[in-house]
Structures are given as structure tokens and as C-alpha cells.
Coordinates of C-alpha atoms and ligand atoms in Angstrom, one line a residue:
Chain A
M288 CA 77.7 71.7 112.8
K289 CA 74.9 69.1 110.8
V290 CA 71.9 71.5 109.4
V291 CA 68.5 69.1 109.1
V292 CA 65.0 70.7 107.7
D293 CA 62.4 68.7 108.7
M294 CA 61.1 68.8 105.1
N295 CA 57.3 67.5 106.4
K296 CA 57.1 70.6 108.0
C297 CA 59.1 72.7 105.9
Q298 CA 56.1 75.0 103.6
D299 CA 59.2 76.7 101.3
H300 CA 58.4 80.1 102.6
G301 CA 62.4 81.1 102.6
Q302 CA 62.7 83.0 105.1
C303 CA 65.8 80.9 106.4
V304 CA 67.4 81.9 102.8
F305 CA 67.6 85.6 103.6
A306 CA 69.2 85.0 107.2
S307 CA 71.6 82.4 106.0
P308 CA 71.9 82.8 102.2
D309 CA 75.9 80.7 102.5
V310 CA 73.4 77.7 103.8
F311 CA 69.6 77.9 102.4
S312 CA 69.1 78.7 98.5
M313 CA 65.5 78.1 96.8
D314 CA 65.7 75.9 93.7
D315 CA 64.2 76.4 90.6
D316 CA 60.9 74.8 91.7
G317 CA 61.1 77.3 94.6
H318 CA 61.5 74.8 97.0
L319 CA 64.0 74.1 99.8
A320 CA 67.7 73.2 99.1
Y321 CA 70.2 73.5 101.8
V322 CA 74.7 72.4 102.5
P323 CA 73.6 70.0 105.3
D324 CA 77.4 70.1 106.9
P325 CA 78.0 73.8 106.9
D326 CA 81.4 75.3 108.5
D327 CA 80.8 76.2 111.6
A328 CA 81.8 79.9 111.0
L329 CA 78.2 79.8 109.7
R330 CA 76.0 78.9 113.1
D331 CA 75.4 82.1 113.8
E332 CA 73.1 83.1 110.7
V333 CA 72.5 79.2 111.0
E334 CA 71.1 79.4 114.1
E335 CA 69.2 83.4 113.2
A336 CA 67.4 80.7 110.1
A337 CA 66.5 78.5 112.6
D338 CA 65.0 81.2 114.4
V339 CA 63.5 82.8 111.7
C340 CA 61.5 79.6 110.1
P341 CA 58.2 80.0 110.3
L342 CA 57.2 75.9 111.2
Q343 CA 60.5 75.9 112.9
A344 CA 61.4 72.7 110.8
I345 CA 65.4 73.7 111.1
R346 CA 67.4 71.9 113.5
I347 CA 71.0 72.1 114.2
E348 CA 73.0 69.1 115.4
G349 CA 76.8 69.7 116.6
Chain B
M271 CA 73.0 101.6 147.9
T272 CA 72.8 98.2 148.3
E273 CA 74.1 96.4 145.2
L274 CA 71.2 95.1 141.9
P275 CA 69.9 91.8 142.6
G276 CA 71.9 90.1 139.0
R277 CA 68.7 89.0 137.4
I278 CA 66.6 89.7 134.8
V279 CA 63.1 88.7 134.8
V280 CA 60.9 88.3 132.1
A281 CA 57.3 88.4 132.1
G282 CA 55.8 86.2 129.2
A283 CA 56.7 83.1 128.3
S284 CA 56.0 82.6 124.9
L285 CA 57.8 83.7 121.6
G286 CA 59.3 86.5 123.0
G287 CA 60.1 85.8 126.2
L288 CA 61.7 82.6 124.7
R289 CA 63.5 84.4 122.7
A290 CA 64.1 87.6 125.4
A291 CA 65.9 84.6 127.5
E292 CA 68.3 83.2 124.0
Q293 CA 69.6 86.7 122.7
L294 CA 70.0 87.9 126.5
R295 CA 72.7 84.9 126.8
A296 CA 73.7 85.4 122.9
A297 CA 74.4 89.0 123.7
G298 CA 76.7 88.1 127.2
W299 CA 74.5 88.4 129.7
T300 CA 75.9 85.7 132.3
G301 CA 73.5 86.5 135.3
A302 CA 70.3 84.4 136.4
V303 CA 67.2 85.1 134.7
T304 CA 63.8 84.2 135.3
V305 CA 61.0 83.9 132.5
V306 CA 57.6 83.8 134.1
G307 CA 54.3 82.8 132.1
D308 CA 50.4 82.5 132.9
E309 CA 50.0 79.4 130.9
P310 CA 50.9 75.9 131.6
H311 CA 53.3 75.2 129.1
M312 CA 56.7 76.1 127.7
P313 CA 56.6 78.4 124.4
Y314 CA 54.6 77.1 121.5
N315 CA 54.5 78.4 118.3
R316 CA 51.0 80.0 117.6
P317 CA 50.0 80.3 113.9
P318 CA 49.7 76.9 113.2
L319 CA 46.9 77.3 115.5
S320 CA 44.4 78.6 113.7
K321 CA 46.1 76.8 110.1
E322 CA 47.2 73.6 109.9
V323 CA 47.2 72.5 113.7
L324 CA 43.6 72.7 113.2
A325 CA 42.9 71.6 110.4
G326 CA 44.5 67.8 112.0
K327 CA 47.2 68.4 109.6
A328 CA 50.0 68.1 112.0
P329 CA 49.6 67.0 115.8
F330 CA 49.2 69.7 118.6
E331 CA 52.2 68.8 119.9
S332 CA 54.4 70.2 116.6
L333 CA 53.5 73.0 118.1
A334 CA 56.4 73.3 120.9
L335 CA 59.5 75.8 120.5
T336 CA 62.9 74.2 120.9
P337 CA 65.7 76.5 123.5
K338 CA 68.6 77.3 122.3
P339 CA 71.5 75.1 124.5
A340 CA 72.8 78.4 125.3
A341 CA 69.4 79.6 127.4
A342 CA 69.5 75.6 129.1
D343 CA 70.3 77.3 132.8
V344 CA 66.9 80.0 132.4
E345 CA 64.4 79.3 135.4
W346 CA 60.7 79.1 134.2
R347 CA 58.3 79.5 136.0
L348 CA 54.9 78.9 135.0
G349 CA 51.1 78.9 135.6
T350 CA 52.9 81.8 137.4
K351 CA 51.1 85.6 136.7
V352 CA 52.9 88.1 137.2
V353 CA 50.2 90.6 139.2
E354 CA 52.5 93.9 139.5
A355 CA 55.4 95.8 138.6
R356 CA 57.4 98.7 140.7
L357 CA 59.6 100.1 138.4
A358 CA 61.0 102.2 140.9
E359 CA 61.5 99.1 143.3
R360 CA 62.2 96.9 140.6
T361 CA 60.3 94.3 141.6
V362 CA 57.2 92.6 140.6
E363 CA 54.9 90.5 142.2
L364 CA 53.4 87.2 141.3
D365 CA 50.3 85.8 141.8
D366 CA 51.8 82.8 144.6
G367 CA 52.1 85.7 146.9
S368 CA 56.2 85.9 146.1
V369 CA 57.9 89.3 145.0
L370 CA 61.1 88.9 143.1
P371 CA 63.5 92.0 142.6
Y372 CA 65.2 92.4 139.8
G373 CA 68.1 94.7 137.9
G374 CA 66.1 94.0 134.5
L375 CA 62.8 93.5 133.2
V376 CA 61.6 92.7 129.6
V377 CA 58.1 92.7 128.8
A378 CA 56.7 89.9 126.5
T379 CA 53.1 89.8 127.4
G380 CA 51.6 89.8 124.7
M381 CA 47.6 90.1 123.7
R382 CA 45.2 88.6 124.6
P383 CA 41.8 88.5 122.1
R384 CA 38.7 91.0 122.5
R385 CA 36.0 89.9 122.7
L386 CA 32.0 91.3 122.0
S387 CA 30.5 92.8 124.5
C388 CA 26.4 92.1 123.7
P389 CA 24.6 89.4 124.9
G390 CA 23.5 86.1 124.5
P391 CA 25.1 82.5 125.4
L392 CA 28.4 82.2 125.7
V393 CA 28.9 78.5 125.2
G394 CA 29.7 78.0 120.9
R395 CA 31.8 81.4 120.9
H396 CA 35.5 80.8 121.0
T397 CA 38.4 82.6 120.1
V398 CA 41.7 81.4 119.0
R399 CA 45.4 82.7 120.5
T400 CA 46.6 79.5 122.8
L401 CA 46.8 75.9 122.7
A402 CA 43.6 74.8 125.0
D403 CA 41.5 77.2 122.7
A404 CA 42.2 76.0 119.3
R405 CA 42.0 72.9 121.6
A406 CA 38.6 73.7 122.0
L407 CA 37.9 74.7 117.9
R408 CA 38.7 71.7 116.9
D409 CA 36.4 69.5 118.3
E410 CA 33.2 71.8 117.8
L411 CA 34.6 72.3 114.6
A412 CA 34.9 68.3 113.7
R413 CA 31.3 68.0 114.7
P414 CA 29.4 66.7 111.9
G415 CA 27.4 69.1 109.9
A416 CA 28.6 72.5 111.7
R417 CA 27.2 75.8 110.7
V418 CA 30.6 78.3 111.4
V419 CA 29.9 82.1 111.6
V420 CA 33.5 83.7 112.1
I421 CA 33.3 87.5 113.1
G422 CA 36.0 89.6 112.2
A423 CA 36.9 89.3 108.8
G424 CA 40.9 90.3 110.3
F425 CA 43.7 87.3 109.1
I426 CA 43.5 85.2 111.5
G427 CA 39.5 85.1 110.9
C428 CA 40.1 84.8 107.1
E429 CA 42.4 81.5 108.1
V430 CA 40.6 80.1 110.3
A431 CA 37.6 80.2 108.2
A432 CA 40.0 78.8 105.0
T433 CA 40.2 76.2 107.9
A434 CA 36.8 75.7 108.8
V435 CA 35.8 74.9 105.2
G436 CA 38.4 72.9 104.5
L437 CA 37.3 70.5 107.8
G438 CA 34.2 69.9 105.2
V439 CA 31.9 71.8 107.6
R440 CA 28.7 72.4 106.7
E441 CA 28.7 76.1 106.3
V442 CA 31.0 79.5 106.7
T443 CA 30.1 83.2 107.2
V444 CA 32.9 86.4 108.2
V445 CA 31.0 89.0 109.0
D446 CA 33.1 92.2 109.3
P447 CA 31.3 95.8 109.3
L448 CA 34.3 97.1 106.3
P449 CA 33.4 96.1 103.1
L450 CA 36.2 93.9 102.1
P451 CA 38.7 91.2 104.5
M452 CA 41.7 92.3 106.0
V453 CA 41.2 95.6 103.8
G454 CA 42.8 97.3 106.4
P455 CA 46.0 96.2 106.2
L456 CA 45.8 95.7 102.2
G457 CA 44.2 98.0 100.7
E458 CA 41.4 97.7 98.4
L459 CA 43.0 96.3 95.6
L460 CA 44.1 93.3 96.9
A461 CA 41.0 92.9 99.9
R462 CA 39.0 92.7 97.0
A463 CA 40.9 89.6 95.3
L464 CA 40.9 87.9 98.7
R465 CA 37.5 88.2 98.4
T466 CA 36.7 86.4 96.1
R467 CA 39.3 83.3 96.4
H468 CA 37.7 83.1 99.1
E469 CA 34.4 83.1 97.7
Q470 CA 35.0 80.8 95.1
R471 CA 36.3 78.1 97.5
G472 CA 33.2 78.4 99.9
V473 CA 33.4 80.6 102.0
R474 CA 30.5 83.5 102.7
F475 CA 30.6 86.8 103.8
A476 CA 27.9 89.6 105.5
L477 CA 30.6 92.4 105.2
G478 CA 29.3 96.3 106.5
A479 CA 27.7 94.2 108.9
T480 CA 27.5 94.6 112.8
V481 CA 26.4 92.1 114.9
A482 CA 24.2 93.1 117.5
G483 CA 23.6 89.6 119.9
F484 CA 23.7 86.2 120.0
E485 CA 20.6 83.4 120.2
G486 CA 20.2 80.3 121.9
D487 CA 19.6 79.5 125.7
D488 CA 22.5 77.6 127.0
R489 CA 24.5 77.5 123.8
V490 CA 24.9 80.2 120.4
T491 CA 22.3 79.2 117.7
G492 CA 22.3 82.5 116.0
V493 CA 23.8 85.5 115.5
V494 CA 21.8 88.5 115.6
L495 CA 23.1 90.9 112.4
G496 CA 23.1 94.8 113.5
D497 CA 20.0 94.5 110.0
G498 CA 18.3 92.1 112.4
S499 CA 19.1 89.4 110.3
V500 CA 20.2 85.9 112.2
L501 CA 22.8 83.4 110.8
A502 CA 22.2 80.1 111.9
A503 CA 25.7 79.1 113.7
D504 CA 26.4 75.9 115.6
V505 CA 30.5 77.5 116.7
V506 CA 30.7 81.2 116.4
V507 CA 34.5 82.1 116.2
E508 CA 35.5 85.4 117.9
S509 CA 38.7 87.4 115.4
V510 CA 38.1 91.1 116.8
G511 CA 41.1 92.2 117.6
S512 CA 43.2 92.0 120.7
V513 CA 43.8 93.6 124.2
A514 CA 47.1 94.2 125.4
N515 CA 48.4 92.6 128.2
V516 CA 49.3 95.3 130.5
E517 CA 46.8 95.7 133.3
W518 CA 50.6 94.2 135.7
L519 CA 52.3 97.5 134.7
R520 CA 50.2 100.2 135.5
G521 CA 50.6 102.9 138.2
N522 CA 54.3 103.3 137.5
G523 CA 53.3 106.2 135.1
L524 CA 53.7 104.3 131.3
D525 CA 51.8 105.4 128.8
L526 CA 50.0 102.1 128.4
A527 CA 47.4 103.2 125.6
D528 CA 48.0 100.7 123.4
G529 CA 50.3 98.3 124.8
V530 CA 53.5 99.9 125.9
L531 CA 54.9 102.9 124.5
T532 CA 58.6 102.3 124.4
D533 CA 61.5 104.8 123.3
E534 CA 63.9 104.1 119.3
Q535 CA 65.4 101.5 121.7
L536 CA 62.2 99.4 122.8
R537 CA 63.4 101.0 126.7
V538 CA 60.3 101.4 128.5
G539 CA 59.1 104.6 130.6
G540 CA 62.7 106.0 130.2
R541 CA 64.5 103.4 132.6
P542 CA 67.2 101.5 130.9
E543 CA 66.7 98.4 133.0
V544 CA 63.2 97.9 131.2
V545 CA 62.6 96.9 128.1
A546 CA 60.1 95.5 125.5
V547 CA 59.4 92.8 123.1
G548 CA 56.6 90.9 120.5
D549 CA 53.4 92.0 120.5
V550 CA 52.4 94.1 123.2
A551 CA 56.0 96.6 122.6
R552 CA 54.5 99.8 121.1
F553 CA 58.1 100.5 118.9
P554 CA 58.8 103.4 116.8
N555 CA 60.4 101.6 113.3
A556 CA 63.2 104.4 112.3
R557 CA 63.2 102.8 108.8
Y558 CA 60.1 104.6 108.6
D559 CA 58.1 107.9 109.8
G560 CA 59.2 107.1 113.7
V561 CA 55.4 107.2 115.1
A562 CA 55.0 104.3 117.0
R563 CA 53.0 101.4 116.6
R564 CA 52.2 97.7 117.8
V565 CA 53.1 95.1 114.9
E566 CA 51.2 91.7 116.0
H567 CA 54.0 89.8 112.9
W568 CA 55.3 86.5 113.2
S569 CA 58.8 88.1 113.8
V570 CA 58.7 90.9 115.8
P571 CA 59.0 88.8 118.8
S572 CA 62.7 87.5 117.1
D573 CA 63.4 91.4 115.9
T574 CA 62.8 93.0 118.8
A575 CA 64.3 90.3 121.8
R576 CA 67.0 91.2 119.6
H577 CA 67.7 94.4 119.8
A578 CA 66.0 94.7 123.5
A579 CA 68.7 92.1 124.8
R580 CA 71.5 93.6 123.8
V581 CA 70.6 97.3 125.0
L582 CA 69.6 95.6 128.2
A583 CA 72.3 93.4 129.0
S584 CA 75.3 96.4 127.6
H585 CA 73.4 98.7 129.9
L586 CA 73.1 95.7 133.1
N587 CA 77.1 95.1 132.4
G588 CA 77.7 98.8 132.5
A589 CA 78.8 99.0 128.5
D590 CA 75.8 101.6 127.6
A591 CA 76.9 101.0 124.3
E592 CA 74.1 103.6 122.2
L593 CA 73.1 100.8 119.6
P594 CA 71.6 102.2 116.2
P595 CA 67.9 102.5 116.5
F596 CA 65.6 100.0 116.2
A597 CA 64.9 99.4 112.9
P598 CA 63.5 96.2 111.3
L599 CA 62.0 95.9 108.0
P600 CA 59.0 94.1 108.9
T601 CA 57.6 90.5 107.1
F602 CA 54.2 88.6 107.5
W603 CA 52.6 86.2 106.0
S604 CA 49.1 84.2 106.2
D605 CA 48.3 80.9 104.3
Q606 CA 44.3 80.7 103.4
H607 CA 43.0 78.1 101.8
D608 CA 45.4 77.0 98.8
F609 CA 47.7 80.2 98.6
R610 CA 49.4 82.1 100.8
L611 CA 49.9 86.0 101.1
Q612 CA 53.3 87.1 102.1
S613 CA 54.8 90.8 102.6
F614 CA 57.8 92.3 103.4
G615 CA 57.5 96.0 104.6
A616 CA 54.6 98.4 105.8
P617 CA 52.3 98.1 103.3
A618 CA 49.5 100.2 105.4
L619 CA 51.5 103.0 105.7
G620 CA 50.8 103.3 101.2
R621 CA 48.0 101.4 101.4
D622 CA 46.6 104.4 98.9
D623 CA 48.4 104.0 96.7
V624 CA 48.3 100.7 95.5
R625 CA 50.3 99.4 92.3
V626 CA 50.1 96.0 90.6
L627 CA 53.7 95.0 90.3
D628 CA 53.4 92.4 88.9
G629 CA 50.5 89.5 87.7
D630 CA 47.0 90.2 87.7
P631 CA 44.9 90.3 90.4
A632 CA 42.7 86.9 89.8
D633 CA 45.2 85.0 89.5
D634 CA 49.1 85.3 91.7
V635 CA 49.7 88.8 92.1
L636 CA 52.6 90.9 93.6
A637 CA 51.2 94.5 94.5
G638 CA 53.2 97.5 96.0
Y639 CA 52.7 100.3 98.2
H640 CA 53.9 103.4 98.0
A641 CA 54.3 107.0 99.8
D642 CA 55.2 110.2 98.3
G643 CA 55.8 107.7 95.2
R644 CA 58.0 105.4 97.2
L645 CA 57.7 101.7 97.5
V646 CA 57.4 100.9 100.7
G647 CA 56.1 97.5 101.6
V648 CA 54.7 94.7 99.3
V649 CA 52.3 91.9 99.1
A650 CA 51.8 88.5 97.3
L651 CA 48.7 87.2 96.7
G652 CA 48.7 83.4 95.0
G653 CA 51.0 80.5 95.3
Q654 CA 55.0 80.1 95.1
A655 CA 55.6 82.8 92.5
A656 CA 53.8 84.9 93.3
T657 CA 55.5 84.7 96.7
R658 CA 59.0 84.6 95.4
G659 CA 58.5 87.3 93.7
A660 CA 57.7 89.3 96.6
A661 CA 61.5 87.8 98.0
R662 CA 63.1 89.5 94.8
Y663 CA 61.8 93.1 96.6
R664 CA 62.9 93.2 99.7
A665 CA 66.6 94.2 99.1
Q666 CA 65.0 97.1 97.5
L667 CA 63.1 97.7 100.6
L668 CA 65.8 96.9 102.9
R669 CA 67.8 99.3 101.2
Q670 CA 65.6 102.5 101.2
P671 CA 66.5 105.0 104.1
A672 CA 63.9 106.4 106.7
L673 CA 61.2 108.5 105.4
T674 CA 61.7 111.3 107.6
A675 CA 64.6 111.6 105.9
Ligands
FAD184 C1 46.4 82.5 116.1 C2 47.6 83.0 114.9 C3 47.7 83.1 114.2 C4 49.1 84.1 114.2 N1 49.5 83.5 112.5 C5 50.6 84.4 112.2 C6 50.7 84.4 110.4 O1 50.4 82.9 110.0 N2 52.2 85.0 110.5 C7 52.8 85.6 111.5 O2 53.5 86.9 110.9 N3 52.2 85.8 112.9 C8 50.9 85.3 113.3 N4 50.5 85.2 114.0 C9 51.2 86.3 115.4 C10 51.6 85.6 116.0 O3 51.9 84.4 117.1 C11 52.1 86.8 117.4 O4 52.5 87.9 116.8 C12 53.1 86.5 117.9 O5 52.9 84.5 119.0 C13 53.2 87.3 119.9 O6 54.7 86.5 120.1 P1 54.5 87.5 121.6 O7 55.3 86.6 122.7 O8 55.0 88.7 121.8 O9 53.3 87.3 122.8 P2 52.1 86.5 123.4 O10 52.2 85.0 122.2 O11 50.9 87.1 123.3 O12 52.9 86.2 124.1 C14 52.4 86.5 125.5 C15 52.0 85.6 126.8 O13 52.6 86.1 127.8 C16 51.2 85.4 128.8 N5 50.9 86.5 129.6 C17 50.1 87.4 129.3 N6 50.2 88.2 130.7 C18 50.7 88.0 131.7 C19 51.2 88.3 133.2 N7 50.7 89.2 133.5 N8 52.1 87.2 133.3 C20 52.9 85.7 132.9 N9 52.6 86.4 131.7 C21 51.6 86.4 131.3 C22 50.8 84.6 127.9 O14 49.6 84.5 128.5 C23 51.4 84.7 126.8 O15 51.8 83.1 127.1 C24 49.8 84.7 114.7 C25 49.1 84.6 116.2 C26 48.0 84.0 116.4 C27 47.3 83.8 118.1
SF4_185 S1 62.3 79.2 106.5 FE1 61.3 77.0 107.1 S2 59.5 76.2 106.0 FE2 61.0 78.5 105.0 S3 62.3 76.8 103.6 FE3 63.4 78.1 105.2 S4 63.2 75.6 106.6 FE4 61.4 75.9 104.8

């Protein structure tokens, strides 16, 4: 599975981090960091992360 | 008895309707799903309508919500209104005259802005709920030298005022009968800090003031306040709360006093085949006091849809598994000027006992809201650091047992 976050849209809300802490995290400056190619076993939580992103900045490909 | 039609009708094609359709598939419903929505558009995201999109920082096209692949076979009947539901017969009637029988019904018709009924011209007066609303308002805010009066200092009013200042309009005044902006949800401490921040950035307030009428012939030129004074206005924005779209449910013996009342499983009128989601649902939250409330937060359509879809799909699939009662942790944010409000939990329930957990109201601040000495919600006001501070309390709020326990 491939995850793409549109960093032009992302406003570091961090909602994705609650939904899928294995894939999304906040770095020390409060900016989003994420794993671009997470294991398929994490699909449910990544989909939830995409749902809860207020800017709808997260896209799942494949 | 005839067999039930294998179709779920979703009334309302916004965030709640979209998430309901997607979650029905995720919950194992393989039958037909028809979503009926009276707006001409596919579901879109509303929050940027008062923020980035109104400011012109993001294009209108960026609002589109992308349905999940699993919901690709959902039928969308857009530009079509549900005019009546006959729950006993399990049918809904649409404004094109057709009647749809259903096996399951999802109520997702949301809210519309409340309008002021006081006298005066209508032209130049705006609300912000739909794409069309935001387009019309954006055109007017772009007029050089516009004087803007925002009526209602709730979150939408505060956001629009901030966006208008950012657009460089001549002046912005926010009118509200209450003494402080957003004081209902935030309580005094943060509401005062919010007011100061807005004033520092150029927003004026007329608080403790009511609106008696509007001046102008073919279009509005001023807002008349209760004390007779007049605020000159080229553009007026009415953000005075919202009204639930429930007229189509009348005549079915439902409690429609404020949205549609549901039980703790989001079922409507004691019917296992009818559920409600999103802004329109007045549901008890098992996490708190069990009192049914509507919650107009963006997180609610997704949370309610996930639960309601499981309830409905399991009933229609004959499983009728009793799920634990719905108990979401409310989350809310609002972006105004260069700062953000971020809340977790139910601060309004703890408005009488607000403590500063971190920071300082003049700067980044994190406030805790308590009921019976217990933390029931946190709100951060400020920049990144404050928001992250609020997130740290989220786990604690999630762990807590119900207030009634
Ligand atoms: C300008 C604005 C800014 C916001 N900003 C934030 C924010 O920063 N943070 C936050 O947490 N929340 C915010 N919200 C709230 C959030 O957007 C709402 O909670 C959310 O849109 C609710 O979704 P919904 O699907 O339940 O209802 P709605 O979005 O109201 O959708 C209901 C849909 O049903 C349609 N409909 C109504 N009656 C009928 C009928 N009889 N037949 C067919 N269709 C019908 C309506 O036209 C509408 O399309 C904001 C809302 C607005 C308007
Ligand atoms: S939820 Fe969305 S906006 Fe927030 S950090 Fe994640 S991707 Fe960015």
C-alpha cells in the first residue's frame, strides 16, 4: 500500500496520528512525518486516518 | 409477507451521507445503496468554506471528498430532495414524484443556517453553509473597501471575521447579544482571550447587542442595533446558528424538537431499520451524562456513520448483534487568523470549572474543563505547541469512565 500526503494541504492537525500511530507521527517541530509504504496489514487504520484528516490531505494508492 | 426490498436509502449527500454509504460497505452490507441529496454536487468538505477557500488560498475544487473504492457502486441521486418519509410503509418520496421503498434508511440531512427575521432588504446578506454561499460571499468580500458586519460570534462568525480581515476589507464588526465571542462552548476564560486576539488583529466587536433590523433600499447599507445605533455595512454575514433539516420526517411520531432523537445505538423512533448520522442526529453519548445532544463537529458524521452502519447492517443481515453504546470522544478545531482552537472531549459540560493547564491566556494556552472535579474536556488556543499540548490529554479523556458511573 502507498500513502501520499499532500503537504500543501496538510496543516499538521495530527488527527491521522491518533488513527494510525504506526504510520503517522509528529516530528519535534510539530510537523507531520509518515511512512510512505506501510504494510498492508495496516490498511484499516490508514483508511481511518484518511477519513479523519480535516483537510482530506491523505491519499491511499494501491 | 412480501420480502423487504434490499435497498438502503441515505437521505443527505454530504459528509454524513458519504461516510454512511462507505461504512455500510465496510460493515458487510452488499445490497443496493441509494444516496439522495438536494445539492447538485457530490459530497464536499465544508470547513474550508469559512477559511482557506473563502480566503482564496485554496480553490473550490479542493473541497471535493473522494468516495472510497468500496462505495463505487453506490447510486447518487443529486439535485433531488426527499420530501416525505413514511416510516410505517418504509418508503420515501422524492421531489421528482418518485417513491423509493427501502429496507433501511439513514437520516443524514444535516442543518441549514438560521435566518434573522427582522425587517430590511435581503440583498447583501449572506450565510455560510454551502459552496454556493461561499462563492457569493467571496465575490462580495473581494469588493474594494467593503465594510463587513458579522452577526453572531460563534465559531463560523469568528472564522469569517478573521478571513475578512485577512482579505483586507475596510472594517469588520462582529455583533452578538452575549458578552464574549464563543462563550457558550468555551466559557469566559478562553472567550476573553479569543476576543483580545481578534481585536489585536483588527476585528471590532459590538457585544451585548441585538439586531433590530437592516437599513437600505434594494440592498443592505447598515445594521440597526437594539439601542437604535447603526453600523454601516456593505456586506452582512448572518451566523446565528442553524436549523435541522427534518421537515421530511414529520408525521411519523418522531421527536424532532432539535434534530432527530436517537437511542444510544443511533436508531430512530425505536425502529431498527432507521438510523441517523451527522449534525442532524441528537444522540446520547455514553461517555457523558446520557443526555441526548446534537453535536455540530466535523468528526461527528464519520463517528456516527461508522457506528450506525454497523447497527443497520447487522440488523438487515439478520445478525442483530448488540453493540456497545455509542460513546465517541468529540473533537473540534477552528482556525482563526494565525491561531487555532483545538478541543477534545466536552468542554461545555465543564464550563463552570475551567483551569489553565499550561501556558497563559495572553499567549499559547491550554485550558481544562471540569465537572464534579473531573476533567471532561480540554481546549487549546494558540499555535502548534498549544495544539500538541491538548493532544496529550486525549488519552486521559478517552480512558475515563462515564460521568454517570
Ligand atoms: C462554514 C462551516 C465551517 C465549519 N468548520 C468546522 C470546523 O472548523 N471544525 C469542525 O469540527 N466542524 C466545522 N464545521 C461543521 C461540519 O462541517 C459539519 O459538522 C458537517 O458538515 C456535518 O455534516 P452532515 O453530513 O451531518 O450535514 P451537512 O453537511 O449539513 O449535510 C446535509 C446534506 O443533506 C442535504 N439535505 C437536507 N435536506 C435534504 C432533503 N430533504 N433531501 C435531500 N437532501 C437534503 C443538505 O443540502 C446537505 O447537502 C463547519 C461547518 C460549516 C458550515
Ligand atoms: S490529519 Fe491531515 S492535516 Fe492533520 S497532520 Fe494528518 S495529514 Fe496533516
